[in-house]
Amino acid sequence: MSGSVGKSVPRLDAEPKVRGEAVYGVDFELTGTLYAALVLSPVPSGRIIGIDTSAAAAQAGVRAVVTAEDAPDLRSGLALDDEPLFASDTVHYEGEPIAAVVADSLKAARRAVSDVIVNIEESPPVASLEAALTEGAPLVHENWETFAPVPGLPEWPRQGNVVGEMTADPGGVDEAFAGADHIVEDVFVADRQYQAYLEPKSATAIYEEDRYTIHVSHQYPWNVRSRTARALGVNPSRIRVIGHHMGGGFGARLDVGLEPYAALLARLVRAPVKLVFDRSEDLLTCNSRENAIIRIRSGVMNDGRIVAREFLCDMDCGAYATDTVFLISIPIFLAGSVYEVPSTRVVARAVYTNTTPTGAFRGVSGTYLNFALERHTDNLANTIAMDRREFRIRNLMDDGHRMLNGQILTDAGIMRTAFAEVEAVAPWADMGKGPNRGVGMAATLWLTNPAPGQVTLKLDVDGTLGVITGASEIGTGAVAMGVRQIAADELGIDPRDVIVTMPDTDVQGHDGGAQGSRTTHIVGRAVREAGTGLREQVVRAGARLLGELPDDVEIGDGHVSVKGEWNRRVTLAEVATQALYDVGPLVASGSYATPTPKYDPDTAVGLLFPTFPTPTYHVHIAEVEVDPDTGLVTVLRYVVVQEVGKAITPEGVIGQIQGGVAQGIGYALYEGLQIGEDGRYRQRTLEAYRVPIALDVPRVEAVLLEHPDEEGPHGAKGAAEPPIVPVAAAIGNAIADATGGAINRIPITPEDVLDALAENRED
Amino acid sequence: MEFRTVGSIEEALACLADVGDEAQVVAGGTDVMIQHMRREINPSLFLYIGNLCEMEGLTKNGSHAIGALTTHRHLATDPLVVAAFPALAEAASTVGSWQTQEVGTLGGNLCNASPAADTVAPLLIADAQVELRRASGVRRLPLDEFLLGRRSTARLPDELLTAVTARPPGERCGETYLKLGRRSAMEVAIAGLAVRLTFDAVGNVESAKVAACAVAPRAYRAVEAESVLEGSRLEEGTVAEAGRALVDSATPIDDARASASYRRHVLPGLLVRAVATCRERAVEQR
Ligand SMILES: Cc1cc2nc3c(=O)[nH]c(=O)nc-3n(C[C@H](O)[C@H](O)[C@H](O)COP(=O)(O)OP(=O)(O)OC[C@H]3O[C@@H](n4cnc5c(N)ncnc54)[C@H](O)[C@@H]3O)c2cc1C
């Protein structure tokens, strides 16, 4: 058997998921479960004068009404310990939990929620980035100075509503600007984006033997463990997290959600407690992609060289720091890469507002950063009247490119290959021709998350291979296909004969979660480490069975055979069975974490996330048509060239590209979670918050560039996260080309398109 | 709260005569169930009429009558409907998704009286009348009078909407319905426009009917635009003038889907497209 890596394989979890048989987190039930619902703040900002729980507690079927008084007096967070479980004296966003009700049924719990009387003295909310950053603006947290970074993280610059500031100023930037032929300045604004996964958030917990067991559908069970432990003030080993099938996450299930509440309530009522959000609660409280404002200024020469750049970015954290405060590092990796810009200054800030805390979403901050950079790149080319593609090629980085953090991209020249591949599939000169049509390009690099992973392989007596791993299958197929294929190839068996566990923090070693395209790369590599150990044992046991020396036998095709004698062989089942009583079960483990790339820590202040490991390279091109009467945009053609290291499952990678582009089209043209002046979301249901549907998305053409990575299993790098990153930029550039006007906002609405057309007519 | 199923129109009318005030009729339930879930309504009785098959489909009995329980999917795909009322069939084919169309009914769409209801404008250009029955009798009302405003109709609590009668386009006549939404389906109209043009033997517009939805509290006939078009040969300037009249007649609002000014802006362009389609269809028909 020639191995399954590099081939598309059947996906075993597909059928139960399509049939509706798979048990997701929201479906999971324990015997005797009670149901909980949260009392969420109806206002974005105010002082809690009193909470009267008596009427709710008196309702039939209600077991407990819980407030901050019943919870540990602690604040915790992913980066900064600023968030309590329940608001006690002030509320900081609409939807902030104030109390919880536990009842015999979900219906009774929800009904009783409306009987909890919360008396809040409202205050005007800090509803926007502009408002939060105004001189003398009210502080979202008066006591911000008392918040401490989580243990292990150094302090970083923060002040008042600015919860984090990252500055990279190498010096000489102003002088470089002074020598430029032209200076171009742009401002870009991006709205929030809701992850809009199919399965709303939920958690079911039980408290037994002084330990909490939490059933979840979560991207990162080990983070649930540590975050719940810190929220409750107990050791992580007191928490056990068990994963179930997951209906998508896109980053929204990386930090904890309902899990600490379910755990606390289960202890307080001494019964299993299930907490599940309805869609509206989910949307209003979800850690959506942050809104942001980007100011970018570059100096360019008449010959096409970019010589200086200043990149300023403000990101809206919402009411708590969550993981958005980490993201202020990302601009440093993008603002000075793809194109050579010798002199670049970057300042990025994360800002508190009285709005729902934001957080990770596929392509974290990269989507709007790339939009700003690549829209700006078009503007630079247009300023010196150079063709936009030629301008890009002129400034493209090459092998050995030094990023602003000092990290060296040894293979950056792949970007040139990617541009050439795009040209081969979709020649620039042929795209976007005809009235109301336009073409746009965007290029980016992206990282593969380096977080550690661990795998144990066991050869079963029937010749199947067990993969015991804490990796989570988020839906990409990274576990269901990729990890399974890599494991199968270790013993030359059919991937269908590989059985993979669901995450259970009591059982497996730490896993860094389904994030940043890491699973195939990291867990796959851990499989290979474990495979080396297991193969050695199998060879020894097989040799013994065959009466040969280990050096004279080999593994292949589900057998151990004598080298050169094809007909002298034993099955893996026979080997495992015999070994059981000779040497014990055949089991081996492997661990892996990406080594931190070399970088220069002195290049920036406030860099919480200092490197961009295992980078991949991406070029997208979009052709659009705009309707001059309605401003509607049709994406006619969309081509992606993506460097993947090695495609373990080509169909899986192509599916992720199709999905990432669809989600990017949603971000660019349809979605957008807007915050009113009152600090509330304007879109509060999926009727108002509109994700694109199949008819709105073209069939995406994908070209996979294989360029095996030294560290990755079979050369694989991350692949699933980045296809969303350049989409808004490519489409924005195409629309700007079609209309001849400025496109500076995400989402790009039909009204923006009509404005751009009108602007062009006026010129 | 009670959920009652009836087996005949008479049974339904008797029930409404009895407790019409507290009852909410349920046909496909695609509006009612959502309103109930959102706690916008809380009736003591849901009266399910979805089994009354005598209220389904198109009948030609002198006039054309469409049963109130006819589903959107039926309207969109039944060759008889498509031939008799092309604009209505087009409108029905844009309602939500196939799933919504499979259960949502014409009667529900009219009685719910959403400003964006897709079937209203194509029925207004067909001079539709609604048939309202109660235990004690039946009355017919022009659709234009039945619709009072946003979510408001002339239906009395004990009345059932049983059928809609309408006039199909005649000779040298073409009609169409254009719906503008941001997505390609599963979309509530940002603006909708139904136009029916009848031409005389030499190609002048003999009669023009224009109805717009989602740009006012209820769908309405844009009579000023109609009179601009009538007698014309659809010269560019005339259609533009009719477009301006159409804009003047609209009273749109800002909402999360679009601004009022956007809604006004798109109407003339939609009218240009609609009249072109009407002309093509009138020619094809000959
Ligand atoms: C996902 C989704 C998408 C949708 N998209 C669209 C769209 O694109 N365009 C659009 O126009 N609508 C849309 N709708 C709204 C809805 O589907 C339509 O209005 C549909 O026609 C309602 O019909 P129904 O039979 O489901 O009505 P129901 O919900 O059963 O009833 C609606 C109202 O009419 C009353 N009623 C119903 N039948 C009668 C009767 N015979 N006599 C008296 N009163 C009656 C009910 O009491 C209620 O007040 C959508 C709904 C959903 C859920």
XYZ file of C-alpha atoms in Angstrom, chain A residues 159-695:
537
model
C -3.330 53.230 30.442
C -7.005 53.937 31.126
C -9.169 52.781 28.251
C -6.087 51.677 26.318
C -5.652 48.142 27.602
C -2.609 47.442 25.474
C -0.238 49.334 23.265
C 2.439 47.877 21.002
C 4.996 50.181 19.427
C 7.663 49.355 16.905
C 9.618 52.429 15.889
C 13.003 51.584 14.422
C 13.967 55.248 14.002
C 14.594 57.051 10.751
C 11.008 56.732 9.566
C 10.308 60.456 9.464
C 13.552 61.036 7.549
C 12.528 58.345 5.052
C 9.184 60.076 4.548
C 10.995 63.354 3.931
C 12.798 61.783 0.983
C 9.686 60.309 -0.659
C 8.330 61.584 -3.985
C 4.734 61.115 -2.813
C 3.070 60.506 0.508
C -0.261 58.678 0.474
C -2.472 58.462 3.514
C -5.600 56.353 4.003
C -8.025 55.576 6.793
C -9.893 52.285 6.902
C -12.684 51.182 9.193
C -13.936 47.665 9.824
C -17.065 46.501 11.635
C -17.267 43.435 13.818
C -17.935 39.976 12.429
C -19.891 37.283 14.268
C -18.578 33.717 13.940
C -22.122 32.464 13.212
C -21.315 28.773 13.744
C -24.227 26.362 13.550
C -24.106 25.141 17.133
C -24.773 27.771 19.791
C -22.595 27.755 22.891
C -23.391 25.345 25.680
C -21.808 23.497 28.603
C -22.899 20.657 30.865
C -21.113 20.150 34.168
C -21.216 17.754 37.076
C -19.467 18.060 40.438
C -18.300 14.798 42.023
C -15.516 13.828 44.418
C -14.561 17.466 44.709
C -13.865 17.643 40.986
C -15.720 19.282 38.143
C -16.370 17.411 34.901
C -17.470 19.630 32.051
C -18.866 18.364 28.769
C -18.214 20.767 25.942
C -17.987 21.280 22.243
C -14.928 23.436 22.341
C -11.902 24.201 20.221
C -9.522 24.143 23.166
C -10.511 21.864 26.062
C -7.191 22.460 27.845
C -7.908 26.153 27.925
C -11.374 25.471 29.324
C -9.606 23.530 32.046
C -7.136 26.233 32.995
C -9.534 29.155 32.533
C -12.316 27.496 34.529
C -9.810 26.622 37.249
C -8.716 30.235 37.499
C -12.272 31.589 37.398
C -13.187 29.282 40.285
C -9.865 29.586 42.108
C -8.995 25.876 42.058
C -6.119 23.838 40.622
C -6.463 22.812 36.970
C -6.359 19.126 37.895
C -9.671 19.600 39.705
C -11.294 20.202 36.338
C -11.918 17.532 33.733
C -13.081 18.610 30.294
C -14.606 16.138 27.857
C -15.115 17.154 24.240
C -18.025 16.236 21.989
C -18.726 16.891 18.327
C -18.449 20.587 17.562
C -20.714 22.594 15.275
C -18.042 25.080 14.227
C -16.208 27.675 16.226
C -13.981 29.859 14.028
C -12.192 31.127 17.130
C -15.248 31.879 19.248
C -14.694 28.646 21.166
C -11.076 29.268 22.129
C -11.612 31.187 25.323
C -14.054 29.886 27.914
C -17.714 30.637 27.436
C -20.408 29.041 29.564
C -18.172 26.360 31.097
C -17.182 28.103 34.377
C -20.830 29.006 35.000
C -22.011 25.432 34.470
C -19.241 24.194 36.781
C -20.030 26.659 39.552
C -23.756 25.980 39.340
C -23.240 22.209 39.379
C -21.361 22.532 42.652
C -23.909 24.888 44.175
C -26.930 22.705 43.359
C -25.089 19.374 43.617
C -26.526 18.093 40.360
C -25.529 18.072 36.710
C -26.279 21.466 35.171
C -26.679 22.246 31.500
C -26.419 25.766 30.201
C -27.254 26.563 26.602
C -27.607 29.842 24.772
C -30.322 30.608 22.287
C -29.147 32.218 19.063
C -29.812 35.764 20.156
C -27.941 35.354 23.459
C -25.144 33.696 21.553
C -24.864 36.525 19.057
C -25.106 39.333 21.613
C -22.461 37.884 23.934
C -20.154 36.249 21.415
C -16.520 37.272 21.275
C -16.830 38.468 17.683
C -14.038 39.737 15.491
C -13.156 43.213 16.784
C -14.020 46.402 14.954
C -10.985 48.517 14.136
C -9.713 51.765 12.680
C -6.500 51.748 10.666
C -4.517 54.785 9.597
C -1.806 54.062 7.106
C 0.626 56.413 5.448
C 3.389 55.493 3.013
C 6.079 57.291 1.107
C 6.558 56.112 -2.464
C 9.046 56.998 -5.187
C 8.199 57.707 -8.819
C 10.108 54.568 -9.815
C 7.695 52.479 -7.742
C 9.681 51.830 -4.558
C 7.936 52.136 -1.212
C 10.379 53.884 1.128
C 8.546 54.692 4.328
C 5.457 53.660 6.213
C 3.498 54.478 9.317
C 0.794 52.057 10.404
C -1.551 52.923 13.254
C -4.295 50.586 14.330
C -6.903 50.753 17.065
C -8.775 47.571 17.928
C -11.910 47.403 20.031
C -11.562 44.906 22.891
C -15.002 45.545 24.221
C -15.453 45.539 27.959
C -12.690 43.041 28.812
C -9.226 42.385 27.434
C -9.911 38.736 26.403
C -7.533 37.634 23.631
C -7.881 40.808 21.577
C -5.057 42.318 23.607
C -2.727 39.703 22.083
C -3.722 40.755 18.587
C -2.053 44.152 18.779
C 1.120 42.239 17.892
C -0.167 41.085 14.504
C 0.275 44.405 12.645
C 4.024 44.159 13.164
C 4.117 40.942 11.126
C 1.980 42.223 8.274
C 2.756 45.933 7.919
C 6.330 45.356 6.781
C 6.028 42.060 4.949
C 4.915 40.830 1.519
C 6.343 44.080 0.140
C 9.723 45.485 1.116
C 9.298 48.670 3.102
C 12.683 49.674 4.481
C 11.430 52.031 7.152
C 8.215 51.286 9.021
C 6.701 52.444 12.271
C 3.782 50.528 13.792
C 1.611 51.486 16.737
C -1.340 49.297 17.638
C -3.695 49.678 20.542
C -6.407 47.570 22.110
C -9.142 49.703 23.602
C -11.851 49.110 26.203
C -15.411 50.113 25.318
C -18.806 49.359 26.897
C -19.519 46.677 24.346
C -19.426 42.895 24.232
C -15.828 41.674 24.574
C -14.363 40.730 21.208
C -11.930 37.914 20.544
C -10.493 35.413 18.150
C -12.035 34.867 14.747
C -10.339 32.916 11.944
C -7.640 35.131 10.477
C -7.478 37.138 13.711
C -7.189 40.847 12.826
C -5.446 39.826 9.585
C -8.625 40.269 7.572
C -8.891 43.993 8.111
C -5.148 44.589 8.399
C -4.677 43.021 4.967
C -7.647 44.998 3.643
C -6.000 48.220 4.793
C -2.560 47.254 3.489
C -3.674 45.989 0.109
C -6.253 48.734 -0.531
C -3.445 51.138 0.313
C -1.076 49.291 -2.038
C -3.554 49.876 -4.885
C -3.716 53.541 -3.956
C 0.083 53.803 -3.965
C 0.290 52.257 -7.447
C -2.474 54.515 -8.737
C -0.737 57.570 -7.285
C 2.340 57.003 -9.427
C 0.209 55.670 -12.313
C 1.854 52.263 -12.248
C -0.034 49.076 -12.998
C -1.171 47.602 -9.693
C 0.255 44.156 -10.345
C 3.549 45.496 -11.639
C 3.812 47.699 -8.558
C 3.379 44.654 -6.323
C 5.972 42.600 -8.189
C 8.336 45.581 -8.047
C 8.141 45.697 -4.247
C 7.836 41.997 -3.479
C 9.981 40.581 -0.674
C 12.495 37.808 -1.394
C 14.179 34.931 0.423
C 15.792 36.186 3.609
C 13.237 38.977 4.155
C 13.564 40.406 7.651
C 10.225 41.048 9.347
C 9.788 44.004 11.676
C 10.273 41.695 14.691
C 13.680 40.676 13.347
C 12.474 37.222 12.294
C 13.953 36.076 8.971
C 11.701 34.559 6.318
C 14.153 32.243 4.582
C 11.591 31.139 1.970
C 9.802 34.438 1.300
C 10.551 34.083 -2.401
C 7.648 31.620 -2.576
C 5.516 34.736 -2.842
C 6.976 35.359 -6.294
C 6.052 31.829 -7.359
C 2.552 32.378 -6.034
C 2.135 35.571 -8.098
C 3.354 33.680 -11.171
C 0.873 30.857 -10.521
C -1.981 33.345 -10.261
C -0.919 34.851 -13.564
C -0.910 31.408 -15.185
C -4.477 30.666 -14.071
C -6.013 34.136 -14.256
C -3.947 36.453 -16.453
C -4.105 39.972 -15.056
C -4.654 41.519 -18.474
C -7.774 39.423 -19.083
C -9.498 39.990 -15.753
C -12.053 42.645 -14.892
C -12.656 43.768 -18.444
C -16.017 45.190 -19.484
C -18.360 47.800 -18.071
C -18.898 47.755 -14.309
C -16.296 45.041 -13.851
C -13.110 45.157 -11.891
C -10.226 43.027 -10.713
C -8.375 43.057 -7.405
C -5.420 41.245 -5.910
C -4.202 40.734 -2.400
C -1.292 38.843 -0.919
C -0.456 37.918 2.624
C 1.598 35.642 4.766
C 0.087 33.816 7.680
C 1.312 31.710 10.569
C 0.758 28.193 11.837
C -0.048 28.232 15.530
C 2.883 26.653 17.429
C 1.037 25.390 20.537
C 2.057 21.914 21.763
C 0.389 18.623 21.106
C 0.694 15.029 22.233
C -0.321 11.656 20.879
C -0.285 8.090 22.091
C -0.571 5.322 19.523
C -1.645 1.808 20.445
C -1.781 -1.171 18.174
C -4.883 -3.179 19.009
C -5.137 -6.972 18.890
C -7.294 -6.790 15.769
C -4.680 -4.770 13.907
C -6.414 -1.410 14.222
C -4.519 1.584 15.452
C -5.767 3.740 18.294
C -4.797 7.415 18.316
C -5.220 8.879 21.770
C -5.046 12.619 21.415
C -6.610 15.705 22.907
C -6.889 17.302 19.481
C -10.334 18.695 18.673
C -12.087 18.156 15.349
C -13.551 21.565 14.647
C -14.961 20.502 11.306
C -11.963 21.038 9.045
C -11.134 17.345 8.939
C -7.735 17.931 10.526
C -8.419 15.089 12.962
C -11.057 13.157 11.020
C -8.829 12.992 7.948
C -5.344 14.498 8.395
C -4.266 13.008 11.726
C -5.897 9.708 10.846
C -4.063 9.511 7.505
C -0.708 10.356 9.018
C -1.260 7.691 11.691
C -2.377 5.088 9.138
C 0.761 5.630 7.096
C 2.966 4.959 10.103
C 1.931 1.301 9.860
C 0.815 1.186 6.242
C -2.818 0.513 7.128
C -6.104 1.833 5.821
C -7.151 5.135 7.493
C -10.495 3.475 8.217
C -8.635 1.174 10.607
C -7.518 4.126 12.709
C -9.644 5.031 15.704
C -9.203 8.510 17.179
C -10.396 9.519 20.646
C -12.412 12.578 21.567
C -10.638 15.081 23.851
C -10.637 14.290 27.564
C -8.225 16.271 29.697
C -7.982 13.414 32.217
C -6.792 11.021 29.545
C -4.526 12.715 27.036
C -1.557 15.033 27.195
C -2.040 18.755 26.687
C -3.306 19.883 23.311
C -3.113 23.476 22.096
C -6.578 23.364 20.546
C -8.131 23.664 17.120
C -6.663 27.050 16.293
C -4.325 28.688 13.833
C -4.300 25.675 11.489
C -2.091 23.862 13.974
C -3.708 20.434 14.278
C -2.390 18.687 11.160
C 1.023 20.299 11.572
C 1.551 19.834 15.310
C -0.537 16.793 16.171
C 0.490 15.175 12.900
C 4.111 15.643 13.896
C 3.406 14.181 17.347
C 1.876 11.170 15.552
C 5.113 10.736 13.633
C 7.166 10.935 16.832
C 4.941 8.297 18.418
C 4.983 6.273 15.193
C 8.754 5.936 15.302
C 8.522 4.386 18.739
C 5.613 2.150 17.863
C 7.175 0.873 14.655
C 10.283 -0.135 16.550
C 8.180 -2.212 18.932
C 6.158 -3.719 16.092
C 9.302 -4.663 14.206
C 10.785 -6.336 17.276
C 7.588 -8.215 18.088
C 7.048 -9.166 14.445
C 10.611 -10.370 14.056
C 10.245 -12.537 17.115
C 7.087 -14.068 15.678
C 8.763 -14.693 12.340
C 11.921 -16.048 13.948
C 14.040 -13.352 12.361
C 16.180 -10.470 13.532
C 14.508 -7.030 13.707
C 16.807 -5.733 10.984
C 15.544 -8.378 8.596
C 11.840 -7.546 8.759
C 9.763 -4.566 7.647
C 6.291 -3.101 8.170
C 3.978 -2.572 5.228
C 0.495 -3.198 3.987
C -0.805 -4.147 7.418
C 1.853 -6.806 7.920
C 5.321 -7.432 9.235
C 7.215 -9.364 6.580
C 10.666 -10.739 6.031
C 12.594 -8.439 3.737
C 12.799 -9.867 0.261
C 10.462 -12.757 1.060
C 6.998 -11.488 0.351
C 5.274 -14.718 1.357
C 6.751 -14.868 4.868
C 4.690 -12.439 6.807
C 2.375 -12.012 9.804
C -0.531 -9.615 10.179
C -0.368 -6.674 12.563
C -3.231 -8.316 14.468
C -1.110 -11.413 15.014
C 1.852 -9.290 16.065
C -0.199 -7.269 18.550
C -1.914 -10.329 19.994
C 1.304 -12.261 20.493
C 3.105 -9.220 21.887
C 0.400 -8.699 24.486
C 1.583 -11.759 26.454
C 5.258 -11.514 25.516
C 6.074 -7.874 26.198
C 2.736 -6.232 26.959
C 0.587 -3.939 24.829
C 2.291 -2.117 21.959
C 1.941 1.559 22.871
C 4.103 4.580 22.152
C 3.770 8.302 22.700
C 5.053 11.423 21.009
C 4.997 15.123 21.782
C 5.758 18.201 19.737
C 5.766 21.975 19.917
C 7.117 24.336 17.283
C 10.509 25.748 18.290
C 10.246 29.523 18.668
C 11.730 31.257 15.628
C 14.666 33.580 16.252
C 13.626 37.185 16.597
C 14.832 40.427 18.080
C 12.906 41.284 21.260
C 14.162 44.879 21.163
C 12.307 45.788 17.959
C 9.033 46.532 19.727
C 7.497 47.381 23.061
C 4.360 45.543 24.186
C 4.793 42.563 21.882
C 2.763 39.885 23.691
C 2.911 37.516 20.761
C 6.416 38.000 19.446
C 6.858 35.651 16.459
C 5.105 34.379 13.376
C 5.999 30.668 13.287
C 5.799 28.372 10.250
C 4.648 31.060 7.832
C 2.677 30.270 4.679
C 2.225 32.424 1.569
C -1.002 33.411 -0.165
C -2.113 35.340 -3.241
C -5.781 35.886 -4.117
C -7.385 37.471 -7.147
C -11.046 38.461 -7.508
C -13.115 39.602 -10.437
C -16.362 41.389 -9.653
C -19.230 43.106 -11.372
C -21.131 45.924 -9.717
C -24.719 46.809 -10.538
C -24.763 50.573 -11.203
C -28.453 50.827 -10.265
C -28.457 48.896 -7.013
C -24.820 48.773 -5.921
C -25.010 44.997 -5.582
C -21.749 43.156 -6.163
C -21.394 39.814 -7.902
C -18.133 37.945 -7.436
C -17.603 36.502 -10.906
C -14.353 34.701 -10.381
C -12.141 33.986 -7.401
C -8.729 32.326 -7.544
C -6.535 31.362 -4.595
C -2.925 30.314 -4.779
C -1.894 28.998 -1.397
C 1.399 27.588 -0.212
C 0.656 24.633 2.042
C 3.927 22.823 2.697
C 2.339 19.521 1.810
C -1.376 18.847 1.366
C -1.999 15.780 3.523
C -5.657 15.792 2.392
C -5.961 17.864 -0.800
C -9.759 17.774 -0.813
C -9.787 18.951 2.777
C -7.484 21.878 2.011
C -9.550 22.874 -1.007
C -12.692 22.679 1.125
C -11.083 24.992 3.679
C -10.158 27.428 0.905
C -13.721 27.399 -0.439
C -15.078 27.921 3.086
C -12.553 30.598 4.001
C -13.341 32.563 0.866
C -17.082 32.214 1.498
C -16.605 33.550 5.024
C -14.392 36.311 3.626
C -17.051 37.263 1.096
C -19.508 37.424 3.972
C -17.129 39.724 5.842
C -16.502 41.874 2.770
C -20.039 42.234 1.465
C -22.818 40.959 3.725
C -22.126 40.808 7.450
C -21.071 43.535 9.866
C -22.135 43.758 13.475
C -22.749 47.424 14.097
C -22.833 49.185 17.431
C -25.337 51.966 17.869
C -24.615 55.145 19.788
C -26.458 53.493 22.663
C -23.735 50.825 22.846
C -26.045 48.065 21.626
C -25.685 45.823 18.642
C -27.992 46.806 15.818
C -28.078 43.271 14.432
C -29.498 41.032 17.141
C -30.614 37.907 15.304
C -29.534 35.963 12.237
C -32.434 37.613 10.435
C -30.676 40.955 10.711
C -27.100 39.656 10.744
C -26.795 38.218 7.281
C -24.248 35.616 6.330
C -23.941 34.838 2.636
C -25.689 31.798 1.248
C -24.531 29.318 -1.362
C -25.908 31.428 -4.209
